[in-house]
Short mmCIF file of C-alpha atoms and ligand atoms in Angstrom, two decimals:
data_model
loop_
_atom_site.label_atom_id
_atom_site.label_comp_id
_atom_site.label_asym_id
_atom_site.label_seq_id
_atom_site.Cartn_x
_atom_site.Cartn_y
_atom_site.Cartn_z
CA UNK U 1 0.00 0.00 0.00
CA UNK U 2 1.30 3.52 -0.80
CA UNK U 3 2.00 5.61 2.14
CA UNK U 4 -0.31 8.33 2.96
CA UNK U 5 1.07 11.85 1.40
CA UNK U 6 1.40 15.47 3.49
CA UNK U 7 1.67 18.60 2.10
CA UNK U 8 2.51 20.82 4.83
CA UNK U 9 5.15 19.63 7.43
CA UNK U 10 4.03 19.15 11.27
CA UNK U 11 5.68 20.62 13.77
CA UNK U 12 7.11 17.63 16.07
CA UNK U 13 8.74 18.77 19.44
CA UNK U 14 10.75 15.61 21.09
CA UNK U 15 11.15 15.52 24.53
CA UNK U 16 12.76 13.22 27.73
CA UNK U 17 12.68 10.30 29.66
CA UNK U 18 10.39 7.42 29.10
CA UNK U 19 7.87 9.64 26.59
CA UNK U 20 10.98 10.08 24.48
CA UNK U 21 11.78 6.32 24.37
CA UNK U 22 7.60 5.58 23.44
CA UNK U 23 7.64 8.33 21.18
CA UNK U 24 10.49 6.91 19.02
CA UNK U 25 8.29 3.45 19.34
CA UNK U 26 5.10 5.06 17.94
CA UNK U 27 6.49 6.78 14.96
CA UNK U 28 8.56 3.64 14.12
CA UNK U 29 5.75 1.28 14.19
CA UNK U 30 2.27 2.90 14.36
CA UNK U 31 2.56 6.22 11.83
CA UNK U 32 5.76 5.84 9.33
CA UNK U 33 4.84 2.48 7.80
CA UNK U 34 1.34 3.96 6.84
CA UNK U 35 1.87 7.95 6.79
CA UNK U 36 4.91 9.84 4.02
CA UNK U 37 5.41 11.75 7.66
CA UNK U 38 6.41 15.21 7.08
CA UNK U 39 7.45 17.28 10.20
CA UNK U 40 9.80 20.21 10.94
CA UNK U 41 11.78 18.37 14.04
CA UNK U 42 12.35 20.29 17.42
CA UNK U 43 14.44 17.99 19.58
CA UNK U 44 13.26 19.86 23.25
CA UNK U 45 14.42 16.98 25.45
CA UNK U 46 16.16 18.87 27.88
CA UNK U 47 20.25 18.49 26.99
CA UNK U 48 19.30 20.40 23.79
CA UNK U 49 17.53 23.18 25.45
CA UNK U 50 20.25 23.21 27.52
CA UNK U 51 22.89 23.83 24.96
CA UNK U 52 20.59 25.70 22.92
CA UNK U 53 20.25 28.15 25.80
CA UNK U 54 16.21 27.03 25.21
CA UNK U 55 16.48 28.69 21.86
CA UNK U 56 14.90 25.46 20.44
CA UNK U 57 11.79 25.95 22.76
CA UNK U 58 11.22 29.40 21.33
CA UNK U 59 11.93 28.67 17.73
CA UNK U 60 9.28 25.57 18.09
CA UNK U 61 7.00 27.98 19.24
CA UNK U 62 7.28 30.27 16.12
CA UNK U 63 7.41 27.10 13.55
CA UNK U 64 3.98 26.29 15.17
CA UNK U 65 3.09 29.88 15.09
CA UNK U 66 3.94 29.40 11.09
CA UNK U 67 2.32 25.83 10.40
CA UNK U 68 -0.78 25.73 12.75
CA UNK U 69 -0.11 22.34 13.67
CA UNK U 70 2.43 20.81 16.60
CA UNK U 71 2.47 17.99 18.39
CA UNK U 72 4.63 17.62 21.78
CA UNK U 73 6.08 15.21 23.59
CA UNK U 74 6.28 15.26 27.15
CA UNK U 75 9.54 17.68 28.74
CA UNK U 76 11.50 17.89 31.93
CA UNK U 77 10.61 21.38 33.80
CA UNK U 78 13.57 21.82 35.65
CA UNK U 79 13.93 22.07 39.62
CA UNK U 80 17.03 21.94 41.58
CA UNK U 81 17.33 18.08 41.25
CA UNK U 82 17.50 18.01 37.60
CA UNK U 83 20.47 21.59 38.01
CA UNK U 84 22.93 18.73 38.95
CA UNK U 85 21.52 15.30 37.23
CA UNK U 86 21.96 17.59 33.70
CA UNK U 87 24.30 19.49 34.53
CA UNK U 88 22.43 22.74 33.47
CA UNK U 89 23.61 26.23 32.74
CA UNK U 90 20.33 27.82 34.24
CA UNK U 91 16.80 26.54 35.75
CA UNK U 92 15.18 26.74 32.01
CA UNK U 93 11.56 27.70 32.37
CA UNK U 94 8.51 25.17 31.37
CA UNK U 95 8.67 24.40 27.89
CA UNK U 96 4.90 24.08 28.36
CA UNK U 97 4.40 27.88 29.71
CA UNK U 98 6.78 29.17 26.98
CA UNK U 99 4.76 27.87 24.32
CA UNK U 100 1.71 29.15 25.95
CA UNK U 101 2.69 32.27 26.10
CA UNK U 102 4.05 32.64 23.05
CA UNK U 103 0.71 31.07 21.44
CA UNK U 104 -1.74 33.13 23.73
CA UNK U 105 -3.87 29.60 24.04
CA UNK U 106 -6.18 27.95 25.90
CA UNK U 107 -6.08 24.07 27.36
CA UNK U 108 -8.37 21.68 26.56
CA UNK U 109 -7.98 18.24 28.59
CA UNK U 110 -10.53 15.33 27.50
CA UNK U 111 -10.31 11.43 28.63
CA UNK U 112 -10.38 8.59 26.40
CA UNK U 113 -12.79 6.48 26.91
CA UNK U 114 -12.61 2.68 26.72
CA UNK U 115 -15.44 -0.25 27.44
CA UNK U 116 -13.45 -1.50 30.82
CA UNK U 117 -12.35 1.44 32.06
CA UNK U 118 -14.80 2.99 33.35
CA UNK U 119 -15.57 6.55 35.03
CA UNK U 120 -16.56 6.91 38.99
CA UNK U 121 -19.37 9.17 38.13
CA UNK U 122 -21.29 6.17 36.56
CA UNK U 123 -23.75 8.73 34.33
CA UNK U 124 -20.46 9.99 32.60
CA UNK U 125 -20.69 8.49 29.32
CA UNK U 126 -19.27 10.97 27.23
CA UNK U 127 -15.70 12.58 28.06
CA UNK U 128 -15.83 15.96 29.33
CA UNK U 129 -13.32 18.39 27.76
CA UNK U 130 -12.12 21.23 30.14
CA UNK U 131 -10.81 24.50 29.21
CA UNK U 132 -9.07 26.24 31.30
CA UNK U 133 -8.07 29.79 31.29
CA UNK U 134 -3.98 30.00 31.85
CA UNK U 135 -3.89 34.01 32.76
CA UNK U 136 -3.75 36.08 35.94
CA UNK U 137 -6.05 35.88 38.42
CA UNK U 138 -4.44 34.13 42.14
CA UNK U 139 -1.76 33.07 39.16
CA UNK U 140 -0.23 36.48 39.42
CA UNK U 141 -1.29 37.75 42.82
CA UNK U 142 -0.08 40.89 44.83
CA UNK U 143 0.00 39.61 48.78
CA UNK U 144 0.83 41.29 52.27
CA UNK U 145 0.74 39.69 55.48
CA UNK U 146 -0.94 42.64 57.62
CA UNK U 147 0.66 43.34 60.85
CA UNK U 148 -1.72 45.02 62.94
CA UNK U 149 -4.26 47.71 62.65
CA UNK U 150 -4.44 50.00 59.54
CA UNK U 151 -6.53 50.88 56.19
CA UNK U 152 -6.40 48.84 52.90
CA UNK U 153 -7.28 50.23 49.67
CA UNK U 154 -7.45 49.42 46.60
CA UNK U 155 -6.03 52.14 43.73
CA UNK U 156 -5.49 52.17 40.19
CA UNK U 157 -3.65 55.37 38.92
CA UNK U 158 -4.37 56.37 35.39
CA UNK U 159 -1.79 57.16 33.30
CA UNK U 160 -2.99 61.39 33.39
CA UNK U 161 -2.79 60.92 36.80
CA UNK U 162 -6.18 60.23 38.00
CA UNK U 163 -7.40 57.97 40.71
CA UNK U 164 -9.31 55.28 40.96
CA UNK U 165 -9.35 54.87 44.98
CA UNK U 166 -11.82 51.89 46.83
CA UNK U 167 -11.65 51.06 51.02
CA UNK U 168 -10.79 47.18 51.24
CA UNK U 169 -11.14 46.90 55.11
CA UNK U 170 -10.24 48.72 58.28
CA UNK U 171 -7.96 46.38 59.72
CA UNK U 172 -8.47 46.57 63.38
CA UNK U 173 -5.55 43.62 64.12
CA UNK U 174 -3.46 41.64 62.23
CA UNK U 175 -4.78 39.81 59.14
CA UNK U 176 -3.99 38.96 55.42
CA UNK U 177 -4.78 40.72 52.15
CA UNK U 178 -4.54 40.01 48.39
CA UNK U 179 -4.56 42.10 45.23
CA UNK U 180 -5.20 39.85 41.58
CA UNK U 181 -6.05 41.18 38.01
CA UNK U 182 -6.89 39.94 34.50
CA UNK U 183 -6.77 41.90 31.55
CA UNK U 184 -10.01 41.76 28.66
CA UNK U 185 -7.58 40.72 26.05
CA UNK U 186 -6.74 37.90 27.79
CA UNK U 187 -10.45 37.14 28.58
CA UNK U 188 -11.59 37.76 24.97
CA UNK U 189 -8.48 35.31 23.70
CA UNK U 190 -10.07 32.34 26.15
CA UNK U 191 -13.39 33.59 25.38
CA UNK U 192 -12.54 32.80 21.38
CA UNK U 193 -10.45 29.78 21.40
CA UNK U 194 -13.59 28.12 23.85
CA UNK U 195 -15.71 29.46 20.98
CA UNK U 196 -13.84 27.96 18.29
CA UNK U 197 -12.78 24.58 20.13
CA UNK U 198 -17.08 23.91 20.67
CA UNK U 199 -17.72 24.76 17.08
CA UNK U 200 -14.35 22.58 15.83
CA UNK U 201 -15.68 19.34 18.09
CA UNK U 202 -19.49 20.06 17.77
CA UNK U 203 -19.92 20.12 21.57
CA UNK U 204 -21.70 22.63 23.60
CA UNK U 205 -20.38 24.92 26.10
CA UNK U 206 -20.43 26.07 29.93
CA UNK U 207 -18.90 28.38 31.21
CA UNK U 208 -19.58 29.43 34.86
CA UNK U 209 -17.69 32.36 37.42
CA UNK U 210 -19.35 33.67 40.87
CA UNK U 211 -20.66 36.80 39.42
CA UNK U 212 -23.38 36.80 41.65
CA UNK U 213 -20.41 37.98 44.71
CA UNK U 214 -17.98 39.36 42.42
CA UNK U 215 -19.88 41.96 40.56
CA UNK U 216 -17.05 43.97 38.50
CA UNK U 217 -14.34 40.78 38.20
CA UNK U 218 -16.17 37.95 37.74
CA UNK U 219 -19.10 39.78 36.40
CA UNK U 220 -16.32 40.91 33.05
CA UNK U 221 -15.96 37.27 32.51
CA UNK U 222 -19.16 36.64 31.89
CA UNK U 223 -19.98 39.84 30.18
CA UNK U 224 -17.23 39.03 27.97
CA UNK U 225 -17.95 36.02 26.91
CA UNK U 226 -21.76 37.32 26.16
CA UNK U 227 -20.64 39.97 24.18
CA UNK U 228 -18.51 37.71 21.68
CA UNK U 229 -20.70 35.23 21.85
CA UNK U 230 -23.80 37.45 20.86
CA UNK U 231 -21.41 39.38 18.31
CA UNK U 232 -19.28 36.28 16.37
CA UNK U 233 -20.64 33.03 17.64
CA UNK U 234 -24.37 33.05 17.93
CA UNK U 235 -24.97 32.05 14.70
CA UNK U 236 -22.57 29.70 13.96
CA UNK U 237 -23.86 28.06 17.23
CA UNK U 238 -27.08 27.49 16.14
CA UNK U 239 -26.26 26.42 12.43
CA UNK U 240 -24.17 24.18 14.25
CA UNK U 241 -27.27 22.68 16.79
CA UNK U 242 -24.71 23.16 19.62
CA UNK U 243 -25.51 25.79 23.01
CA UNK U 244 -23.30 27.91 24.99
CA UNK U 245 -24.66 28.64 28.53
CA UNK U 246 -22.65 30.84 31.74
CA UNK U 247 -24.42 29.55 35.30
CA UNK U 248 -22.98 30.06 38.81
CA UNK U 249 -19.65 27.87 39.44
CA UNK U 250 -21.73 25.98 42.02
CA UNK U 251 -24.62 25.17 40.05
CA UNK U 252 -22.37 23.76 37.12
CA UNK U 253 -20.48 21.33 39.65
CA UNK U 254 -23.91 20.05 40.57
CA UNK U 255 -24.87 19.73 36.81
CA UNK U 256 -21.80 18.23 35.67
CA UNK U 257 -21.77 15.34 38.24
CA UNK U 258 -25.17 14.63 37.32
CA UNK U 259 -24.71 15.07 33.59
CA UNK U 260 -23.87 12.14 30.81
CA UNK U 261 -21.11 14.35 29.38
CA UNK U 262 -20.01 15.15 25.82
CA UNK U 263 -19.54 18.97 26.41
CA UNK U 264 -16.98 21.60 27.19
CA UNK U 265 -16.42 22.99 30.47
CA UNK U 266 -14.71 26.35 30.44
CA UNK U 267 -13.00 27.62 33.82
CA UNK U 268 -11.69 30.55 35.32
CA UNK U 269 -7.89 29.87 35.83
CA UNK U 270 -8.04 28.24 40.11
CA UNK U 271 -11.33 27.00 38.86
CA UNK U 272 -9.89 25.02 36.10
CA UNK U 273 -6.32 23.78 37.81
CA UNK U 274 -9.08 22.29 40.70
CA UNK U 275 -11.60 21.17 38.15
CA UNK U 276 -9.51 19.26 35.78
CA UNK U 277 -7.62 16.97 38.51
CA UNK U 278 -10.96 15.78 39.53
CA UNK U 279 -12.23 15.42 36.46
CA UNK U 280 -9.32 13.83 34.91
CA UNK U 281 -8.76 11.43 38.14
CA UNK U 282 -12.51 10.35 38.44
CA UNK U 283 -12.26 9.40 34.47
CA UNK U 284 -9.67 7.11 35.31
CA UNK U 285 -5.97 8.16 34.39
CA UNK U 286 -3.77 10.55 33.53
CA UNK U 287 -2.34 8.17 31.07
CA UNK U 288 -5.60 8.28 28.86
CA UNK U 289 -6.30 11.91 28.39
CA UNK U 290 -4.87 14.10 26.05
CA UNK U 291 -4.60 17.84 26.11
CA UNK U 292 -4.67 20.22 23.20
CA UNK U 293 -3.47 24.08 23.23
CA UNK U 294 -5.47 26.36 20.85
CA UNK U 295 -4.53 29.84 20.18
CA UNK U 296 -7.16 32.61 19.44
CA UNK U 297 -5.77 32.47 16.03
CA UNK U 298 -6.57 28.75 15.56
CA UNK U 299 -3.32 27.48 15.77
CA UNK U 300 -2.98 23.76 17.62
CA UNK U 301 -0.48 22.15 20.04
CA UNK U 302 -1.49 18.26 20.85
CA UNK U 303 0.34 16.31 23.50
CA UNK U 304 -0.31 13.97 26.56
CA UNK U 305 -1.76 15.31 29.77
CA UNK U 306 1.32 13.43 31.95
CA UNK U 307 4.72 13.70 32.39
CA UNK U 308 7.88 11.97 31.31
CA UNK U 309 7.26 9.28 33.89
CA UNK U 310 10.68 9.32 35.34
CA UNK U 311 9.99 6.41 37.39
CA UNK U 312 9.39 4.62 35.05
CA UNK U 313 12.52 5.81 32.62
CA UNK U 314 14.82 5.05 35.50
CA UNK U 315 13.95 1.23 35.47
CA UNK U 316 14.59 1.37 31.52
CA UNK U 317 17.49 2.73 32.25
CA UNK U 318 18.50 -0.20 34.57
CA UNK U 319 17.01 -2.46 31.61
CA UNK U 320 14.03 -3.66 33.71
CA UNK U 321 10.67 -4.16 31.71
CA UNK U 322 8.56 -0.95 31.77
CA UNK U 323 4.91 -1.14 30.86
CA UNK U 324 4.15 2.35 30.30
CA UNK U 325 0.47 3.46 28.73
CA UNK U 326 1.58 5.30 25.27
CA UNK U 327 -2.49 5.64 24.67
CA UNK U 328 -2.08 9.92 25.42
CA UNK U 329 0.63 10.28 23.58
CA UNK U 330 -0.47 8.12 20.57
CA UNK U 331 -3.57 10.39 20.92
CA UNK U 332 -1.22 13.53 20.65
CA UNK U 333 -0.66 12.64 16.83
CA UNK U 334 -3.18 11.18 15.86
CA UNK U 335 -4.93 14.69 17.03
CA UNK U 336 -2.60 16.72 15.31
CA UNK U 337 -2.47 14.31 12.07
CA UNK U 338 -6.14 14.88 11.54
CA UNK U 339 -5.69 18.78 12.50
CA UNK U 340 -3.33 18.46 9.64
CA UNK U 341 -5.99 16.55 7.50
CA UNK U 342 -8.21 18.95 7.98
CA UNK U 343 -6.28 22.56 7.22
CA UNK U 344 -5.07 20.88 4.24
CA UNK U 345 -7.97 18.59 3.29
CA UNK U 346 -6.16 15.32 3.00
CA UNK U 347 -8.96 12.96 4.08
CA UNK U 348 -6.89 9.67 4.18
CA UNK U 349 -4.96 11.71 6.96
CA UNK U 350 -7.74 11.87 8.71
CA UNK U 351 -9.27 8.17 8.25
CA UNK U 352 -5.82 7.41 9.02
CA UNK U 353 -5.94 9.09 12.52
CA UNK U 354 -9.19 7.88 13.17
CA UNK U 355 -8.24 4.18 12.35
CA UNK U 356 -5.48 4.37 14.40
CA UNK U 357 -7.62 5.81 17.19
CA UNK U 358 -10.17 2.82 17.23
CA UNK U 359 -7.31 0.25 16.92
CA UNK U 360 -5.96 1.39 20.08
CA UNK U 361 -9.06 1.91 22.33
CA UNK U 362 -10.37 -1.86 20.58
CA UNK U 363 -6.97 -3.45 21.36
CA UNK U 364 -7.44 -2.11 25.47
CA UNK U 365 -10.84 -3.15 25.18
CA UNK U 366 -10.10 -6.44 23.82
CA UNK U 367 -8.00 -7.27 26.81
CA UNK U 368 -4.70 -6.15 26.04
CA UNK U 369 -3.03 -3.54 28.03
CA UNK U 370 -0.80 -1.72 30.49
CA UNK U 371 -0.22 -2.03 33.63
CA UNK U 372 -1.85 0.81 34.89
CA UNK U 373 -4.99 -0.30 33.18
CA UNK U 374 -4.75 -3.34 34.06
CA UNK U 375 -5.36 -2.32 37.93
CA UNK U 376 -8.35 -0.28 37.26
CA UNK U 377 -10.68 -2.34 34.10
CA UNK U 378 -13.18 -3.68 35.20
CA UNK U 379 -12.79 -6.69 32.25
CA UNK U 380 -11.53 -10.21 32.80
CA UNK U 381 -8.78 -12.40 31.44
CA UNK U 382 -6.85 -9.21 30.90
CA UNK U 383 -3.33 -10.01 29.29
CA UNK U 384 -0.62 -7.10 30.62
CA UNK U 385 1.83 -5.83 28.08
CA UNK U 386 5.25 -4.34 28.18
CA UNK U 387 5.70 -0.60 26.37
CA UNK U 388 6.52 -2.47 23.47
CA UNK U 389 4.61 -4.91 22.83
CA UNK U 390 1.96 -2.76 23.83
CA UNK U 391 2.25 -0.80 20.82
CA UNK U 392 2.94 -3.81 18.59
CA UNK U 393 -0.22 -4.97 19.24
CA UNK U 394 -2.10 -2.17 18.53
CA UNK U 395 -0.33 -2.31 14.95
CA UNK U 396 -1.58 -5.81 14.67
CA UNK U 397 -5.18 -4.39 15.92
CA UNK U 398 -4.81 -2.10 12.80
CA UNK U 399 -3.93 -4.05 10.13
CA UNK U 400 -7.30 -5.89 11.13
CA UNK U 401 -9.36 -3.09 10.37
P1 LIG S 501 4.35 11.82 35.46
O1 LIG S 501 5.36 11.69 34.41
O2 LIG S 501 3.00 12.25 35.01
O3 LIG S 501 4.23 10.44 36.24
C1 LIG S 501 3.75 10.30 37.57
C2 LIG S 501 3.31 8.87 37.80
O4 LIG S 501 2.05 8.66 37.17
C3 LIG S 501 4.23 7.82 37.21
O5 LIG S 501 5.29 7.52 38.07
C4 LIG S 501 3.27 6.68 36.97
O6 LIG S 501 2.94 6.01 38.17
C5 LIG S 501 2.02 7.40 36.52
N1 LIG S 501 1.99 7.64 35.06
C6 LIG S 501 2.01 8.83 34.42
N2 LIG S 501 1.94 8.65 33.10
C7 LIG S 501 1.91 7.32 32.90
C8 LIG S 501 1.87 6.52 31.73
N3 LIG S 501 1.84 7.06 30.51
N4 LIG S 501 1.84 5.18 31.87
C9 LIG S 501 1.86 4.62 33.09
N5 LIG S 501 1.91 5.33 34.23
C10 LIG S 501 1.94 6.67 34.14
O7 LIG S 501 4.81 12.86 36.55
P2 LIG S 501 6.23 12.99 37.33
O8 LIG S 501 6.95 11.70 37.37
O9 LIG S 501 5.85 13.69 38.56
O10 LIG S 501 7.04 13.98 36.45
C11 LIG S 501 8.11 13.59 35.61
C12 LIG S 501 8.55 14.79 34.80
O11 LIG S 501 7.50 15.17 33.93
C13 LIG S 501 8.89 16.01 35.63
O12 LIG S 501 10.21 16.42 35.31
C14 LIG S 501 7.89 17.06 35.20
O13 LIG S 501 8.48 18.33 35.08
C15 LIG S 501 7.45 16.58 33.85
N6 LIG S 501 6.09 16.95 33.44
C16 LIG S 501 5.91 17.34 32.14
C17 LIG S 501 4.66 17.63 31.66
C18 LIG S 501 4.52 18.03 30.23
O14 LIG S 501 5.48 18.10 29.51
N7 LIG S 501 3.32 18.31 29.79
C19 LIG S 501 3.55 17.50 32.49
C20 LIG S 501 3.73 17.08 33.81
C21 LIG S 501 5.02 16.79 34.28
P3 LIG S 501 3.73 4.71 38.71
O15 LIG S 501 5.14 5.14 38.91
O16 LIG S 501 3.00 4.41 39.99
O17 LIG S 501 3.61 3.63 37.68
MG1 LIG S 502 -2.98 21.44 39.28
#
């Protein structure tokens, strides 16, 4: 069979540890034999940022910037532990946050689901994607400890000069105060990619604040997101038979534990860092959901929600067995590949991603799978498989199809 043609080259940004060894694994055996893979290669496993000064993390940034399509593989953020084990020149910043930034984008976490794996919240039987906003708020705070009595205010000072001047509390004792911001561009670029990420998966969206109690900063959320919605998105909604809808932060909790799923849940930025460990944990694993960065220009970033799984990387190292869940990652191109597809209408890129997709949820669901899986299905006679062979059998899952 002739391999499967590109046109425009994806962005591919290699990383470390054990996600470096599976990503080698996947391309070799899952996507070159079928796809002609084009991609403009960032190697951003951490010796090469080092030596590149993390030049190489910025330059992926703009290629992606360029092409509209990445996909990432998981990266070391440096601490003091990994100063000495690499031998660094400085404590580079997260690859992750540098792309983000340079991108302006939004997060979007879903879980794969799988027959045998199955959520806590048993009415969950679609995933639930959530967006979370990744600017300001108790992200860039202002704190003081107060040390006895005194006045707190709150003042912004124009640029001409002018005052802006509000009474925060009489302190009559000690106590604790804290000053946050956003900014509406920032709102308006979450506001848009949440737009475009409902209309791009054909799934409705919530968004919720506590405007009710914050009536200027949580109230411009919500205001926002009306105003764009009303302005760009209403229409294309409705052509599109999918609903955006703002409630109060509580009431969505209570909604989305009692709904079947298959939406988008936008957050505020403390919102979303709580929301998405519960959701993520009550789907199952961290190994099965993937995570996709959209800017408010459309461009894409796929990768896994994990990490490198160092613990893993160091028994590889000692060549012990590993049996580490590739299912995010293999998700992270197969997202991007259809992405791809799609911006340059190659449709067997996109059957190809989607055949890949059901080869690897049918071979978990047919029995075969990681370890970590393999503690939490619920299915019998359940065969464990090493990283490896893992992968090889989802390649002999495909070639059924
Ligand atoms: P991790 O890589 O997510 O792994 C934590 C633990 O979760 C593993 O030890 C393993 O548990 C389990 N796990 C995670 N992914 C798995 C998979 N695919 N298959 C099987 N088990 C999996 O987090 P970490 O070890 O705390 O962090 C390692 C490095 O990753 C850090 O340097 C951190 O900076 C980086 N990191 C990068 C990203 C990113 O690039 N997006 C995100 C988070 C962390 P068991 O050991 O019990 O099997
Ligand atoms: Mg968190």
């Amino acid at each position: 069979m002739a391999k499967i043609q590109m046109t425009t080259p994806l962005v591919e940004m290699d990383g470390d540890e054990m996600t470096r060894i599976l990503w080698k694994m996947i391309k070799d055996e899952l996507i070159c034999p079928y796809v002609d893979l084009k991609t403009e290669y960032y190697d951003l496993g951490l010796e090469h940022r080092n030596e590149t000064d993390d030049k190489v993390t910025m330059d992926s940034a703009l290629a992606t910037q360029k092409y509209g399509v990445a996909v990432k593989c998981a990266t070391i953020t440096p601490n003091a532990a990994r100063m000495t084990e690499y031998n660094l020149k400085e404590m580079w910043k997260s690859p992750n946050g540098t792309i983000r930034a340079t991108l302006d984008g939004t997060v979007f976490r879903a879980p794969i689901i799988v027959k045998g794996i199955e959520p806590c919240v048993r009415n969950w039987e679609k995933p639930i994607t959530l967006a979370r906003h990744a600017y300001g708020d108790v992200y860039k705070n202002t704190e003081i400890k107060v040390p006895g009595a005194g006045k707190a205010e709150l003042v912004f000072t124009a640029e001409d000069g002018t005052e802006i001047r509000e009474l925060i509390h009489t302190f009559k004792d000690g106590g604790i105060l804290q000053g946050i911001h956003n900014t509406d561009k920032s709102i308006a670029s979450f506001a848009k990619a949440c737009f475009n990420y409902a209309l791009d998966t054909k799934q409705d969206l919530w968004f919720a604040t506590k405007d009710t109690i914050s009536k200027k900063y949580d109230h411009n959320f919500k205001d926002i997101f009306q105003d764009i919605y009303d302005a760009e998105y209403k229409e294309k909604f409705e052509a599109a038979g999918i609903e955006y809808f703002y409630t109060l932060i509580d009431d969505a909790v209570a909604r989305v534990m009692k709904a079947k799923g298959g939406f988008i849940w936008a957050c505020k930025n403390y919102d979303g860092d709580v929301m998405s460990d519960m959701v993520s944990s009550a789907f199952g694993s961290l190994a099965m959901m993937t995570s996709v960065l959209v800017s408010p220009t459309g461009v894409y970033e796929y990768e896994a929600a994990h990490g490198t799984v160092q613990r893993h990387y160091y028994k590889h190292l000692e060549g012990e067995e590993t049996s580490t869940n590739s299912v995010a990652t293999i998700f992270a191109w197969t997202g991007a590949l259809r992405k791809r597809g799609e911006l340059d209408g190659i449709s067997e890129l996109m059957e190809f991603a989607d055949k890949l997709e059901k080869a690897t949820v049918e071979t978990i669901e047919s029995g075969r799978m990681t370890k970590d899986l393999a503690l939490i299905t619920s299915l019998k006679d359940v065969t464990i498989c090493n990283s490896q062979d893992f992968i090889k059998e989802i390649r002999k899952t495909y070639e059924t199809l």
